[in-house]
Amino acid sequence: MATQQLTIPMFPLNVVLLPGETKTLHIFEERYKQLVSDCLENEAHFGIPFVHQKTMGDYGIEVKISNVIKRFDNGELDIAIEGVRVFKLIEFSHVLTPKLYGAGIIEYEDYYETKPSHPLQELIKDYMWVSQQNTIPIDAFDNADLYSVARLVDLSSLEKYDLLKAPSAKDKETILKSKIKLFTYLIKTEAELQSKFILN
């Protein structure tokens, strides 16, 4: 069965959100003020394709506007957005005539709700303990997916993008395991060095 393709408004940014992750945006350009107004009026979502070093990537995140935080007298806005679903960008148009903003043809990924494996659960539990002395409840993973685990880790936008574009759930989990092992090792090593420094 062919994958369904959709057209949604686009707001290219050099930032990556994961599904469920939130962020505040300050909207000041006329085209994006129009985009936000249209989305609010129609209860529609928009897409954020990742832009790095002036190059637009093939993957991004569909977001919803969860709140208008502030409206300014000059028409600018502060809005809160939340990541909804990862997409692959098939085609991008800079201007969606007669609108000022652009749009893209997208395909959604089809393994959004993959549950983390037991080894990954154990790794994130260890990471949360050494980084924050935070114990994760036994039932915390009952409704978890790979992205909810990823949100617990301090990933850069490039690292998040690598996760988004990974071709399968298995590949995404491999990336997460590697990052969590590295971060846990670095935190433990730093703690050991600080302990030795204090003792000396």
CSV table of C-alpha atoms in Angstrom, one decimal:
chain,number,residue,atom,x,y,z
A,1,MET,CA,0.0,0.0,0.0
A,2,ALA,CA,1.4,3.4,-1.0
A,3,THR,CA,2.3,5.8,1.8
A,4,GLN,CA,-0.1,8.7,2.1
A,5,GLN,CA,1.3,12.1,1.2
A,6,LEU,CA,0.0,15.4,2.7
A,7,THR,CA,0.7,19.0,2.2
A,8,ILE,CA,1.2,21.2,5.3
A,9,PRO,CA,2.4,24.7,6.0
A,10,MET,CA,6.2,24.9,6.7
A,11,PHE,CA,8.3,27.0,9.1
A,12,PRO,CA,12.0,25.9,8.5
A,13,LEU,CA,14.2,26.3,11.5
A,14,ASN,CA,17.7,25.3,12.7
A,15,VAL,CA,16.1,23.5,15.6
A,16,VAL,CA,14.7,19.9,16.1
A,17,LEU,CA,11.8,19.0,18.3
A,18,LEU,CA,10.9,15.4,19.3
A,19,PRO,CA,7.3,14.3,19.5
A,20,GLY,CA,5.9,15.5,22.8
A,21,GLU,CA,8.7,18.1,23.2
A,22,THR,CA,7.7,21.7,23.7
A,23,LYS,CA,9.3,25.0,22.8
A,24,THR,CA,8.5,28.7,22.7
A,25,LEU,CA,8.8,30.7,19.5
A,26,HIS,CA,8.8,34.4,18.9
A,27,ILE,CA,7.0,35.2,15.7
A,28,PHE,CA,8.0,38.4,14.0
A,29,GLU,CA,8.2,37.9,10.2
A,30,GLU,CA,5.0,38.7,8.3
A,31,ARG,CA,4.9,35.3,6.5
A,32,TYR,CA,5.0,33.4,9.8
A,33,LYS,CA,2.6,35.7,11.5
A,34,GLN,CA,0.2,34.8,8.7
A,35,LEU,CA,1.1,31.1,9.1
A,36,VAL,CA,0.3,31.2,12.8
A,37,SER,CA,-2.9,33.1,12.2
A,38,ASP,CA,-4.1,30.6,9.7
A,39,CYS,CA,-3.2,27.6,11.9
A,40,LEU,CA,-5.0,29.1,14.9
A,41,GLU,CA,-8.1,29.9,12.8
A,42,ASN,CA,-8.3,26.5,11.3
A,43,GLU,CA,-6.9,24.5,14.3
A,44,ALA,CA,-4.2,23.3,11.9
A,45,HIS,CA,-0.6,22.1,12.5
A,46,PHE,CA,2.5,23.1,10.7
A,47,GLY,CA,5.8,21.5,9.9
A,48,ILE,CA,9.4,22.4,11.0
A,49,PRO,CA,12.0,21.0,8.6
A,50,PHE,CA,15.5,21.1,10.1
A,51,VAL,CA,17.8,23.6,8.5
A,52,HIS,CA,21.6,23.3,9.2
A,53,GLN,CA,24.2,25.5,7.7
A,54,LYS,CA,21.6,26.9,5.3
A,55,THR,CA,20.7,23.5,4.0
A,56,MET,CA,17.2,22.0,4.5
A,57,GLY,CA,17.1,18.4,5.7
A,58,ASP,CA,14.8,15.7,4.4
A,59,TYR,CA,13.2,15.2,7.8
A,60,GLY,CA,11.3,17.4,10.3
A,61,ILE,CA,8.5,17.4,12.9
A,62,GLU,CA,4.9,18.4,12.7
A,63,VAL,CA,3.9,20.7,15.5
A,64,LYS,CA,0.8,22.1,17.0
A,65,ILE,CA,0.3,25.5,18.7
A,66,SER,CA,-0.5,24.7,22.3
A,67,ASN,CA,-0.8,28.3,23.5
A,68,VAL,CA,-0.5,31.9,22.5
A,69,ILE,CA,1.7,33.2,25.3
A,70,LYS,CA,1.7,36.9,24.3
A,71,ARG,CA,0.5,39.2,21.5
A,72,PHE,CA,2.5,42.4,20.9
A,73,ASP,CA,1.1,45.7,19.6
A,74,ASN,CA,3.1,45.4,16.4
A,75,GLY,CA,1.5,42.0,15.6
A,76,GLU,CA,4.3,39.9,16.8
A,77,LEU,CA,3.6,36.9,19.0
A,78,ASP,CA,5.1,34.5,21.5
A,79,ILE,CA,3.7,31.0,21.0
A,80,ALA,CA,4.2,27.6,22.6
A,81,ILE,CA,4.5,24.6,20.3
A,82,GLU,CA,4.6,20.9,20.8
A,83,GLY,CA,6.0,18.2,18.6
A,84,VAL,CA,3.4,15.8,17.2
A,85,ARG,CA,4.8,13.5,14.6
A,86,VAL,CA,8.0,13.0,12.5
A,87,PHE,CA,7.8,13.4,8.8
A,88,LYS,CA,9.9,12.9,5.7
A,89,LEU,CA,9.9,16.0,3.4
A,90,ILE,CA,9.2,15.0,-0.2
A,91,GLU,CA,8.9,18.4,-1.8
A,92,PHE,CA,9.2,22.0,-0.5
A,93,SER,CA,7.8,25.2,-1.9
A,94,HIS,CA,9.1,28.5,-0.5
A,95,VAL,CA,5.8,30.2,-1.2
A,96,LEU,CA,2.3,28.7,-1.1
A,97,THR,CA,0.5,31.2,-3.4
A,98,PRO,CA,-1.5,33.3,-2.5
A,99,LYS,CA,0.0,32.8,1.0
A,100,LEU,CA,3.3,34.4,2.1
A,101,TYR,CA,4.7,31.3,3.7
A,102,GLY,CA,5.8,28.0,2.2
A,103,ALA,CA,4.5,24.5,2.3
A,104,GLY,CA,5.8,21.0,1.9
A,105,ILE,CA,4.6,17.6,0.8
A,106,ILE,CA,5.3,15.1,3.5
A,107,GLU,CA,5.1,11.4,4.5
A,108,TYR,CA,4.7,10.4,8.1
A,109,GLU,CA,7.0,7.7,9.7
A,110,ASP,CA,5.1,4.5,10.5
A,111,TYR,CA,6.8,3.4,13.8
A,112,TYR,CA,6.1,6.3,16.0
A,113,GLU,CA,4.9,4.3,19.0
A,114,THR,CA,7.6,1.6,19.2
A,115,LYS,CA,8.1,0.7,22.8
A,116,PRO,CA,11.7,0.8,24.2
A,117,SER,CA,13.4,-2.6,24.7
A,118,HIS,CA,14.3,-3.8,28.2
A,119,PRO,CA,18.0,-3.1,27.7
A,120,LEU,CA,17.2,0.5,26.7
A,121,GLN,CA,14.9,0.9,29.7
A,122,GLU,CA,17.8,-0.2,32.0
A,123,LEU,CA,20.2,2.2,30.4
A,124,ILE,CA,17.9,5.2,30.8
A,125,LYS,CA,17.2,4.3,34.4
A,126,ASP,CA,21.0,4.2,35.1
A,127,TYR,CA,21.4,7.5,33.2
A,128,MET,CA,18.6,9.3,35.2
A,129,TRP,CA,20.1,8.1,38.4
A,130,VAL,CA,23.7,9.2,37.8
A,131,SER,CA,22.6,12.5,36.2
A,132,GLN,CA,19.8,13.6,38.4
A,133,GLN,CA,19.6,11.0,41.3
A,134,ASN,CA,16.1,10.4,39.9
A,135,THR,CA,14.5,7.0,40.2
A,136,ILE,CA,12.2,6.0,37.3
A,137,PRO,CA,9.0,4.2,38.5
A,138,ILE,CA,8.5,0.6,37.5
A,139,ASP,CA,5.5,1.4,35.4
A,140,ALA,CA,7.0,4.4,33.7
A,141,PHE,CA,7.6,2.5,30.4
A,142,ASP,CA,4.0,1.1,30.1
A,143,ASN,CA,3.0,3.8,27.7
A,144,ALA,CA,6.5,5.0,26.6
A,145,ASP,CA,7.9,5.1,23.1
A,146,LEU,CA,11.5,5.7,21.8
A,147,TYR,CA,10.9,9.5,21.6
A,148,SER,CA,9.7,9.8,25.2
A,149,VAL,CA,13.0,8.1,26.2
A,150,ALA,CA,14.9,10.4,24.0
A,151,ARG,CA,13.3,13.5,25.6
A,152,LEU,CA,15.0,12.5,28.9
A,153,VAL,CA,18.4,12.8,27.3
A,154,ASP,CA,20.1,16.2,26.6
A,155,LEU,CA,20.5,15.7,22.8
A,156,SER,CA,21.6,18.5,20.5
A,157,SER,CA,19.5,19.4,17.5
A,158,LEU,CA,21.9,17.5,15.2
A,159,GLU,CA,21.7,14.4,17.5
A,160,LYS,CA,17.9,14.7,17.5
A,161,TYR,CA,18.0,15.0,13.7
A,162,ASP,CA,20.0,11.8,13.4
A,163,LEU,CA,17.4,10.1,15.5
A,164,LEU,CA,14.5,11.4,13.3
A,165,LYS,CA,16.1,10.3,10.1
A,166,ALA,CA,17.2,6.8,11.3
A,167,PRO,CA,15.4,4.4,8.9
A,168,SER,CA,13.9,2.0,11.5
A,169,ALA,CA,12.9,1.7,15.1
A,170,LYS,CA,15.9,-0.6,15.6
A,171,ASP,CA,18.3,2.0,14.3
A,172,LYS,CA,16.7,4.7,16.5
A,173,GLU,CA,17.2,2.5,19.5
A,174,THR,CA,20.8,1.8,18.6
A,175,ILE,CA,21.5,5.6,18.4
A,176,LEU,CA,19.8,6.1,21.8
A,177,LYS,CA,21.7,3.3,23.5
A,178,SER,CA,25.0,4.7,22.2
A,179,LYS,CA,24.3,8.2,23.3
A,180,ILE,CA,23.0,7.2,26.8
A,181,LYS,CA,26.0,4.9,27.4
A,182,LEU,CA,28.3,7.8,26.4
A,183,PHE,CA,26.6,10.4,28.5
A,184,THR,CA,26.4,8.1,31.5
A,185,TYR,CA,30.1,7.3,31.2
A,186,LEU,CA,31.0,11.0,31.0
A,187,ILE,CA,28.9,11.9,34.1
A,188,LYS,CA,30.4,9.0,36.1
A,189,THR,CA,34.0,10.0,35.0
A,190,GLU,CA,33.4,13.6,35.9
A,191,ALA,CA,32.1,12.6,39.3
A,192,GLU,CA,35.1,10.3,40.0
A,193,LEU,CA,37.5,13.1,39.0
A,194,GLN,CA,35.8,15.6,41.3
A,195,SER,CA,35.9,13.0,44.1
A,196,LYS,CA,39.6,12.5,43.7
A,197,PHE,CA,40.2,16.2,43.5
A,198,ILE,CA,38.4,16.7,46.8
A,199,LEU,CA,40.3,13.8,48.5
A,200,ASN,CA,43.6,15.2,47.4
